[in-house]
mmCIF file of C-alpha atoms in Angstrom:
data_model
loop_
_atom_site.group_PDB
_atom_site.id
_atom_site.type_symbol
_atom_site.label_atom_id
_atom_site.label_comp_id
_atom_site.label_asym_id
_atom_site.label_seq_id
_atom_site.Cartn_x
_atom_site.Cartn_y
_atom_site.Cartn_z
ATOM 1 C CA TYR A 998 0.141 -18.527 10.719
ATOM 2 C CA ASN A 999 -3.366 -16.922 10.423
ATOM 3 C CA GLY A 1000 -3.506 -15.382 13.569
ATOM 4 C CA ALA A 1001 -0.586 -16.106 15.284
ATOM 5 C CA GLU A 1002 1.519 -13.292 17.529
ATOM 6 C CA ASN A 1003 -2.010 -12.867 19.173
ATOM 7 C CA GLY A 1004 -3.627 -11.954 16.159
ATOM 8 C CA ARG A 1005 -0.973 -9.837 14.088
ATOM 9 C CA ILE A 1006 -0.219 -12.035 11.938
ATOM 10 C CA LEU A 1007 -3.331 -12.373 9.312
ATOM 11 C CA VAL A 1008 -3.136 -14.092 6.317
ATOM 12 C CA ASP A 1009 -4.441 -12.765 2.503
ATOM 13 C CA MET A 1010 -5.039 -14.777 -0.518
ATOM 14 C CA SER A 1011 -3.552 -13.079 -3.532
ATOM 15 C CA LEU A 1012 -4.558 -13.177 -7.318
ATOM 16 C CA HIS A 1013 -1.527 -11.205 -8.556
ATOM 17 C CA ALA A 1014 -3.794 -9.952 -11.412
ATOM 18 C CA GLU A 1015 -6.022 -10.228 -14.716
ATOM 19 C CA TYR A 1016 -3.198 -10.519 -16.823
ATOM 20 C CA THR A 1017 -0.756 -13.568 -14.704
ATOM 21 C CA SER A 1018 -4.321 -15.576 -14.545
ATOM 22 C CA ASP A 1019 -7.071 -16.817 -16.079
ATOM 23 C CA PRO A 1020 -11.104 -16.753 -14.793
ATOM 24 C CA ALA A 1021 -11.230 -20.507 -13.913
ATOM 25 C CA THR A 1022 -7.640 -19.675 -11.414
ATOM 26 C CA ALA A 1023 -9.512 -16.212 -10.532
ATOM 27 C CA ARG A 1024 -13.036 -18.037 -9.687
ATOM 28 C CA ALA A 1025 -11.558 -20.926 -7.514
ATOM 29 C CA LEU A 1026 -9.331 -18.837 -5.357
ATOM 30 C CA ALA A 1027 -12.256 -16.369 -4.635
ATOM 31 C CA ASP A 1028 -14.433 -19.766 -3.629
ATOM 32 C CA TYR A 1029 -11.472 -20.818 -1.579
ATOM 33 C CA ALA A 1030 -10.983 -17.279 -0.136
ATOM 34 C CA ARG A 1031 -14.589 -16.739 0.676
ATOM 35 C CA SER A 1032 -14.703 -20.191 2.756
ATOM 36 C CA ILE A 1033 -12.164 -19.622 4.455
ATOM 37 C CA ASP A 1034 -13.815 -16.058 5.020
ATOM 38 C CA THR A 1035 -10.054 -14.766 4.869
ATOM 39 C CA ARG A 1036 -9.249 -10.815 2.495
ATOM 40 C CA MET A 1037 -7.695 -10.607 -0.600
ATOM 41 C CA GLN A 1038 -4.815 -8.304 -2.574
ATOM 42 C CA VAL A 1039 -4.868 -8.039 -6.304
ATOM 43 C CA HIS A 1040 -3.402 -5.431 -9.255
ATOM 44 C CA VAL A 1041 -5.275 -3.750 -10.698
ATOM 45 C CA SER A 1042 -4.878 -1.227 -13.888
ATOM 46 C CA GLU A 1043 -1.538 -0.631 -13.281
ATOM 47 C CA THR A 1044 -0.729 0.157 -16.441
ATOM 48 C CA LYS A 1045 -2.465 1.804 -19.394
ATOM 49 C CA GLN A 1046 -1.508 -1.059 -21.670
ATOM 50 C CA GLU A 1047 -2.839 -3.643 -19.033
ATOM 51 C CA HIS A 1048 -6.599 -2.059 -18.546
ATOM 52 C CA GLU A 1049 -6.574 -1.676 -22.309
ATOM 53 C CA GLU A 1050 -5.711 -5.886 -22.768
ATOM 54 C CA CYS A 1051 -8.002 -7.212 -20.895
ATOM 55 C CA ILE A 1052 -11.223 -5.230 -22.212
ATOM 56 C CA GLY A 1053 -9.610 -6.203 -25.630
ATOM 57 C CA ARG A 1054 -9.795 -10.552 -24.084
ATOM 58 C CA HIS A 1055 -13.344 -10.064 -22.019
ATOM 59 C CA GLY A 1056 -14.674 -6.764 -22.588
ATOM 60 C CA LYS A 1057 -14.443 -5.884 -19.267
ATOM 61 C CA THR A 1058 -12.172 -3.545 -17.314
ATOM 62 C CA PRO A 1059 -9.827 -5.127 -15.019
ATOM 63 C CA ALA A 1060 -12.303 -4.104 -11.598
ATOM 64 C CA ALA A 1061 -15.262 -5.601 -13.638
ATOM 65 C CA TYR A 1062 -13.795 -8.645 -14.401
ATOM 66 C CA LEU A 1063 -12.238 -9.098 -11.177
ATOM 67 C CA GLU A 1064 -15.958 -8.675 -9.739
ATOM 68 C CA SER A 1065 -17.527 -10.793 -12.281
ATOM 69 C CA CYS A 1066 -14.654 -13.494 -11.293
ATOM 70 C CA GLY A 1067 -15.601 -13.293 -7.272
ATOM 71 C CA ILE A 1068 -12.596 -11.620 -6.605
ATOM 72 C CA PHE A 1069 -14.147 -8.665 -4.064
ATOM 73 C CA ASP A 1070 -16.976 -11.115 -2.587
ATOM 74 C CA VAL A 1071 -14.401 -10.743 0.570
ATOM 75 C CA PRO A 1072 -12.568 -7.848 1.428
ATOM 76 C CA THR A 1073 -10.206 -7.013 -0.959
ATOM 77 C CA VAL A 1074 -6.905 -4.657 -1.574
ATOM 78 C CA ALA A 1075 -6.805 -3.465 -5.102
ATOM 79 C CA ALA A 1076 -3.460 -1.635 -5.962
ATOM 80 C CA HIS A 1077 -2.753 1.183 -8.106
ATOM 81 C CA CYS A 1078 -5.720 1.542 -10.479
ATOM 82 C CA VAL A 1079 -4.229 4.415 -12.374
ATOM 83 C CA TYR A 1080 -6.367 3.863 -15.407
ATOM 84 C CA ALA A 1081 -9.880 2.695 -12.974
ATOM 85 C CA THR A 1082 -12.625 4.372 -14.877
ATOM 86 C CA GLU A 1083 -15.748 6.185 -13.257
ATOM 87 C CA GLU A 1084 -17.810 3.216 -13.784
ATOM 88 C CA ASP A 1085 -14.880 1.106 -12.045
ATOM 89 C CA LEU A 1086 -14.734 3.585 -9.253
ATOM 90 C CA GLU A 1087 -18.656 2.638 -8.562
ATOM 91 C CA ILE A 1088 -17.506 -0.881 -7.966
ATOM 92 C CA PHE A 1089 -14.613 -0.907 -5.984
ATOM 93 C CA ARG A 1090 -17.180 1.544 -3.575
ATOM 94 C CA ARG A 1091 -20.296 -1.123 -3.652
ATOM 95 C CA ARG A 1092 -18.082 -3.780 -2.754
ATOM 96 C CA GLY A 1093 -15.669 -2.038 0.176
ATOM 97 C CA VAL A 1094 -12.533 -2.352 -2.116
ATOM 98 C CA THR A 1095 -9.765 -0.244 -0.662
ATOM 99 C CA VAL A 1096 -7.542 1.011 -3.094
ATOM 100 C CA ALA A 1097 -3.426 0.981 -2.270
ATOM 101 C CA LEU A 1098 -1.498 3.779 -3.370
ATOM 102 C CA ASN A 1099 1.836 3.397 -4.648
ATOM 103 C CA PRO A 1100 2.564 6.568 -6.272
ATOM 104 C CA VAL A 1101 6.480 6.119 -6.115
ATOM 105 C CA SER A 1102 6.275 2.734 -8.143
ATOM 106 C CA ASN A 1103 3.984 4.145 -10.435
ATOM 107 C CA MET A 1104 6.022 7.478 -11.361
ATOM 108 C CA LYS A 1105 9.628 5.146 -11.301
ATOM 109 C CA LEU A 1106 7.647 2.329 -13.969
ATOM 110 C CA ASP A 1107 6.156 5.637 -16.103
ATOM 111 C CA SER A 1108 2.870 3.704 -15.366
ATOM 112 C CA GLY A 1109 1.003 6.770 -14.471
ATOM 113 C CA ILE A 1110 -0.634 8.888 -11.670
ATOM 114 C CA CYS A 1111 -3.399 8.017 -9.530
ATOM 115 C CA ASN A 1112 -5.523 10.432 -8.689
ATOM 116 C CA GLY A 1113 -5.933 10.244 -4.792
ATOM 117 C CA GLY A 1114 -8.075 12.762 -4.216
ATOM 118 C CA ARG A 1115 -10.428 11.801 -6.945
ATOM 119 C CA LEU A 1116 -11.035 8.457 -5.065
ATOM 120 C CA LEU A 1117 -12.209 9.668 -1.602
ATOM 121 C CA ARG A 1118 -14.376 12.535 -2.997
ATOM 122 C CA GLU A 1119 -15.827 9.301 -5.205
ATOM 123 C CA GLY A 1120 -16.124 7.262 -1.911
ATOM 124 C CA VAL A 1121 -13.643 4.744 -2.450
ATOM 125 C CA LYS A 1122 -11.440 3.788 0.875
ATOM 126 C CA VAL A 1123 -8.257 4.604 0.164
ATOM 127 C CA ALA A 1124 -4.725 3.637 1.449
ATOM 128 C CA VAL A 1125 -0.882 4.116 0.885
ATOM 129 C CA GLY A 1126 1.579 1.115 -0.003
ATOM 130 C CA THR A 1127 5.031 1.286 -1.645
ATOM 131 C CA ASP A 1128 4.798 -1.596 -3.598
ATOM 132 C CA SER A 1129 7.915 -3.931 -3.769
ATOM 133 C CA VAL A 1130 11.796 -2.926 -4.078
ATOM 134 C CA ALA A 1131 11.617 -4.269 -7.791
ATOM 135 C CA SER A 1132 9.989 -0.763 -8.508
ATOM 136 C CA ASN A 1133 10.888 1.202 -5.994
ATOM 137 C CA ASN A 1134 14.319 1.098 -4.328
ATOM 138 C CA SER A 1135 14.022 3.082 -1.396
ATOM 139 C CA LEU A 1136 10.271 1.608 0.436
ATOM 140 C CA ASP A 1137 10.450 5.066 2.136
ATOM 141 C CA PHE A 1138 6.943 5.465 3.768
ATOM 142 C CA THR A 1139 7.609 9.460 4.614
ATOM 143 C CA GLU A 1140 8.384 9.811 0.690
ATOM 144 C CA GLU A 1141 5.430 7.904 -0.400
ATOM 145 C CA MET A 1142 2.922 9.858 1.554
ATOM 146 C CA LYS A 1143 5.009 12.891 -0.056
ATOM 147 C CA VAL A 1144 4.819 11.969 -3.268
ATOM 148 C CA LEU A 1145 1.012 11.214 -2.872
ATOM 149 C CA ALA A 1146 0.160 14.232 -1.829
ATOM 150 C CA ILE A 1147 2.091 15.948 -4.752
ATOM 151 C CA GLY A 1148 1.412 13.633 -7.612
ATOM 152 C CA SER A 1149 -2.680 13.896 -6.501
ATOM 153 C CA LYS A 1150 -2.450 17.354 -7.462
ATOM 154 C CA ILE A 1151 -0.418 16.832 -10.790
ATOM 155 C CA ALA A 1152 -3.235 14.413 -11.871
ATOM 156 C CA ARG A 1153 -6.168 16.735 -11.230
ATOM 157 C CA ARG A 1154 -4.245 19.892 -11.664
ATOM 158 C CA ASP A 1155 -5.331 21.302 -8.676
ATOM 159 C CA PRO A 1156 -3.423 21.995 -5.553
ATOM 160 C CA SER A 1157 -6.007 21.219 -2.776
ATOM 161 C CA ALA A 1158 -6.533 17.979 -4.710
ATOM 162 C CA LEU A 1159 -5.435 15.724 -1.859
ATOM 163 C CA SER A 1160 -5.252 17.592 1.905
ATOM 164 C CA PRO A 1161 -2.123 16.332 4.068
ATOM 165 C CA LYS A 1162 -4.469 15.223 6.939
ATOM 166 C CA GLN A 1163 -6.331 12.828 4.131
ATOM 167 C CA VAL A 1164 -2.422 10.980 3.266
ATOM 168 C CA LEU A 1165 -2.085 11.000 6.401
ATOM 169 C CA ARG A 1166 -5.109 9.534 7.783
ATOM 170 C CA ALA A 1167 -4.925 6.680 4.288
ATOM 171 C CA ALA A 1168 -1.503 5.777 5.679
ATOM 172 C CA THR A 1169 -2.565 5.263 8.910
ATOM 173 C CA GLU A 1170 -6.403 3.978 9.928
ATOM 174 C CA GLY A 1171 -6.817 3.329 5.774
ATOM 175 C CA GLY A 1172 -4.364 -0.050 5.814
ATOM 176 C CA GLU A 1173 -6.156 -0.851 9.615
ATOM 177 C CA LYS A 1174 -9.587 -0.790 7.501
ATOM 178 C CA ALA A 1175 -7.935 -2.355 4.338
ATOM 179 C CA GLN A 1176 -7.023 -5.440 7.010
ATOM 180 C CA GLN A 1177 -9.886 -5.561 9.568
ATOM 181 C CA ARG A 1178 -8.078 -4.545 11.911
ATOM 182 C CA ASN A 1179 -9.407 -2.705 14.431
ATOM 183 C CA ASP A 1180 -7.077 -2.243 17.416
ATOM 184 C CA CYS A 1181 -4.117 -0.301 15.498
ATOM 185 C CA GLY A 1182 -4.082 2.522 13.318
ATOM 186 C CA VAL A 1183 -4.768 5.560 15.655
ATOM 187 C CA LEU A 1184 -3.734 6.176 18.860
ATOM 188 C CA LYS A 1185 -6.738 5.734 21.132
ATOM 189 C CA GLU A 1186 -7.136 3.819 24.684
ATOM 190 C CA GLY A 1187 -6.969 -0.137 24.228
ATOM 191 C CA ASN A 1188 -5.607 0.459 20.889
ATOM 192 C CA ARG A 1189 -2.255 -2.119 20.581
ATOM 193 C CA ALA A 1190 0.816 0.106 20.561
ATOM 194 C CA ASP A 1191 1.897 0.241 17.144
ATOM 195 C CA LEU A 1192 4.142 3.241 17.063
ATOM 196 C CA ALA A 1193 6.491 5.732 15.347
ATOM 197 C CA VAL A 1194 7.920 8.071 16.814
ATOM 198 C CA PHE A 1195 10.156 11.021 14.494
ATOM 199 C CA ASP A 1196 12.340 13.469 16.180
ATOM 200 C CA ILE A 1197 10.787 16.570 15.384
ATOM 201 C CA SER A 1198 13.630 18.922 16.235
ATOM 202 C CA THR A 1199 15.536 18.886 12.580
ATOM 203 C CA PRO A 1200 15.934 21.935 10.700
ATOM 204 C CA ASN A 1201 13.769 20.336 8.098
ATOM 205 C CA MET A 1202 10.403 19.817 10.191
ATOM 206 C CA HIS A 1203 10.886 23.620 11.340
ATOM 207 C CA PRO A 1204 9.028 25.852 11.260
ATOM 208 C CA VAL A 1205 5.881 24.367 12.630
ATOM 209 C CA HIS A 1206 2.649 25.956 11.282
ATOM 210 C CA ASP A 1207 0.853 22.641 10.945
ATOM 211 C CA ILE A 1208 2.238 19.867 12.509
ATOM 212 C CA VAL A 1209 0.056 17.028 10.018
ATOM 213 C CA ASN A 1210 1.439 19.270 7.124
ATOM 214 C CA ASN A 1211 4.776 18.796 7.941
ATOM 215 C CA MET A 1212 4.511 14.909 8.227
ATOM 216 C CA VAL A 1213 3.669 14.864 4.615
ATOM 217 C CA TYR A 1214 5.629 17.480 3.302
ATOM 218 C CA SER A 1215 8.557 17.877 5.772
ATOM 219 C CA VAL A 1216 9.807 14.536 7.290
ATOM 220 C CA SER A 1217 11.966 12.305 6.392
ATOM 221 C CA GLY A 1218 12.106 8.516 6.800
ATOM 222 C CA SER A 1219 16.014 9.559 8.923
ATOM 223 C CA ASP A 1220 14.171 11.742 11.170
ATOM 224 C CA VAL A 1221 12.050 7.911 12.772
ATOM 225 C CA VAL A 1222 14.109 7.759 16.261
ATOM 226 C CA LEU A 1223 11.904 4.866 17.335
ATOM 227 C CA THR A 1224 9.451 2.115 15.881
ATOM 228 C CA MET A 1225 7.564 -0.025 18.367
ATOM 229 C CA ILE A 1226 5.402 -3.452 17.304
ATOM 230 C CA ASP A 1227 2.478 -4.451 19.916
ATOM 231 C CA GLY A 1228 4.307 -2.641 22.518
ATOM 232 C CA ARG A 1229 7.886 -3.908 21.050
ATOM 233 C CA VAL A 1230 10.473 -1.848 20.287
ATOM 234 C CA VAL A 1231 12.044 -3.099 16.664
ATOM 235 C CA TYR A 1232 14.317 0.094 16.363
ATOM 236 C CA GLU A 1233 15.826 2.593 18.514
ATOM 237 C CA ASN A 1234 17.900 5.486 17.520
ATOM 238 C CA GLY A 1235 19.846 3.464 14.982
ATOM 239 C CA GLU A 1236 19.965 0.123 16.813
ATOM 240 C CA TYR A 1237 17.965 -2.919 15.335
ATOM 241 C CA THR A 1238 16.681 -4.874 18.381
ATOM 242 C CA THR A 1239 15.642 -7.921 16.496
ATOM 243 C CA MET A 1240 18.083 -8.952 14.132
ATOM 244 C CA ASP A 1241 22.086 -8.176 13.118
ATOM 245 C CA ILE A 1242 21.362 -5.615 10.584
ATOM 246 C CA GLU A 1243 25.132 -5.737 9.347
ATOM 247 C CA LYS A 1244 24.571 -9.593 9.079
ATOM 248 C CA VAL A 1245 21.062 -8.850 6.752
ATOM 249 C CA ILE A 1246 23.350 -6.481 4.732
ATOM 250 C CA TRP A 1247 26.340 -8.857 3.865
ATOM 251 C CA GLN A 1248 23.696 -11.927 2.773
ATOM 252 C CA ALA A 1249 22.293 -9.518 0.802
ATOM 253 C CA GLU A 1250 25.268 -8.749 -1.119
ATOM 254 C CA LYS A 1251 26.068 -12.107 -1.126
ATOM 255 C CA SER A 1252 23.073 -13.368 -2.178
ATOM 256 C CA THR A 1253 22.701 -10.709 -5.148
ATOM 257 C CA LYS A 1254 26.460 -12.012 -5.727
ATOM 258 C CA GLU A 1255 25.084 -15.493 -6.035
ATOM 259 C CA ILE A 1256 21.984 -14.415 -8.513
ATOM 260 C CA LEU A 1257 23.954 -12.630 -10.427
ATOM 261 C CA GLU A 1258 26.425 -15.066 -10.830
ATOM 262 C CA ARG A 1259 24.057 -17.855 -12.195
ATOM 263 C CA LEU A 1260 22.183 -15.711 -15.007
#
C-alpha cells in the first residue's frame, strides 16, 4: 500500500519503544527501514520510569540508545519525549528527528508535560499528536493544540513559552515535514486540498482580536463544518460522506460487548 491513492498513503516502520524490544530487534528494523528508504515511528522517554530504567539497562538514555541502534538513520518521529535531556535534544536536532507532542495523553496518564517551547528553542522539529484512545478518549485535535500551548507554559512557568502561531504551525506544517510530504500542510497553489473548515461565527470564537489565537485557545472540534482529503469532501455539516456512522457506532458497541464478555 505504500504510495497508494496517488501517493497519499505512506507506510512507516515502527519500533514501539526501547522497553518493549531488544537491541537485535531494533538494529534489524533500522537496517530494514534503511534498505527500503522509509521513515520510522518510536516512543521515547514518555515516562520517568521508562527513561531511568533504560539508563539502568544500557547506560544510555532512550534517545542515545535508539541512535546507537540506528533507529534515527532514517527520518524519525519520536513520540512524547517528556523526559528528554539536553543531550537528547541535541541528538534530535542533529539527526533531524521530529518530536510528536501528545499533551492530553501525557496528562491523563500523569506522565508529565513536555516543554514544546524548549524543543523549538533548541532547534528540534515539533509536530502535534493525539496518541490513541487507550490514553486519550476524545482524540480532539483542537483540544490537543490548546493543551499543548497551556501545558508548555506550565512546564516552563512562562506565559510566553509557546505562541499560538508556533502551535498552529506544529499542528499543520510540522506533521507534513515529519512525513516528508511537500504537497500539503500549508495552503498554497499546487498543494493537495487537505482542508478543515471551521465555523467562526460561534459564540466561543468571539471576539476576534487575532484569528490564530482563536484557533488555538477558543475553537472546538464541534466547530468543524467540513473536512476534505485531497480534494474529496469526507465530512460536511454533520454528515460523513464515506461511511455509515450509525453502523460504525453500532459495530463498536457490539465489539466492545463481545470483548468484555471474553475477559
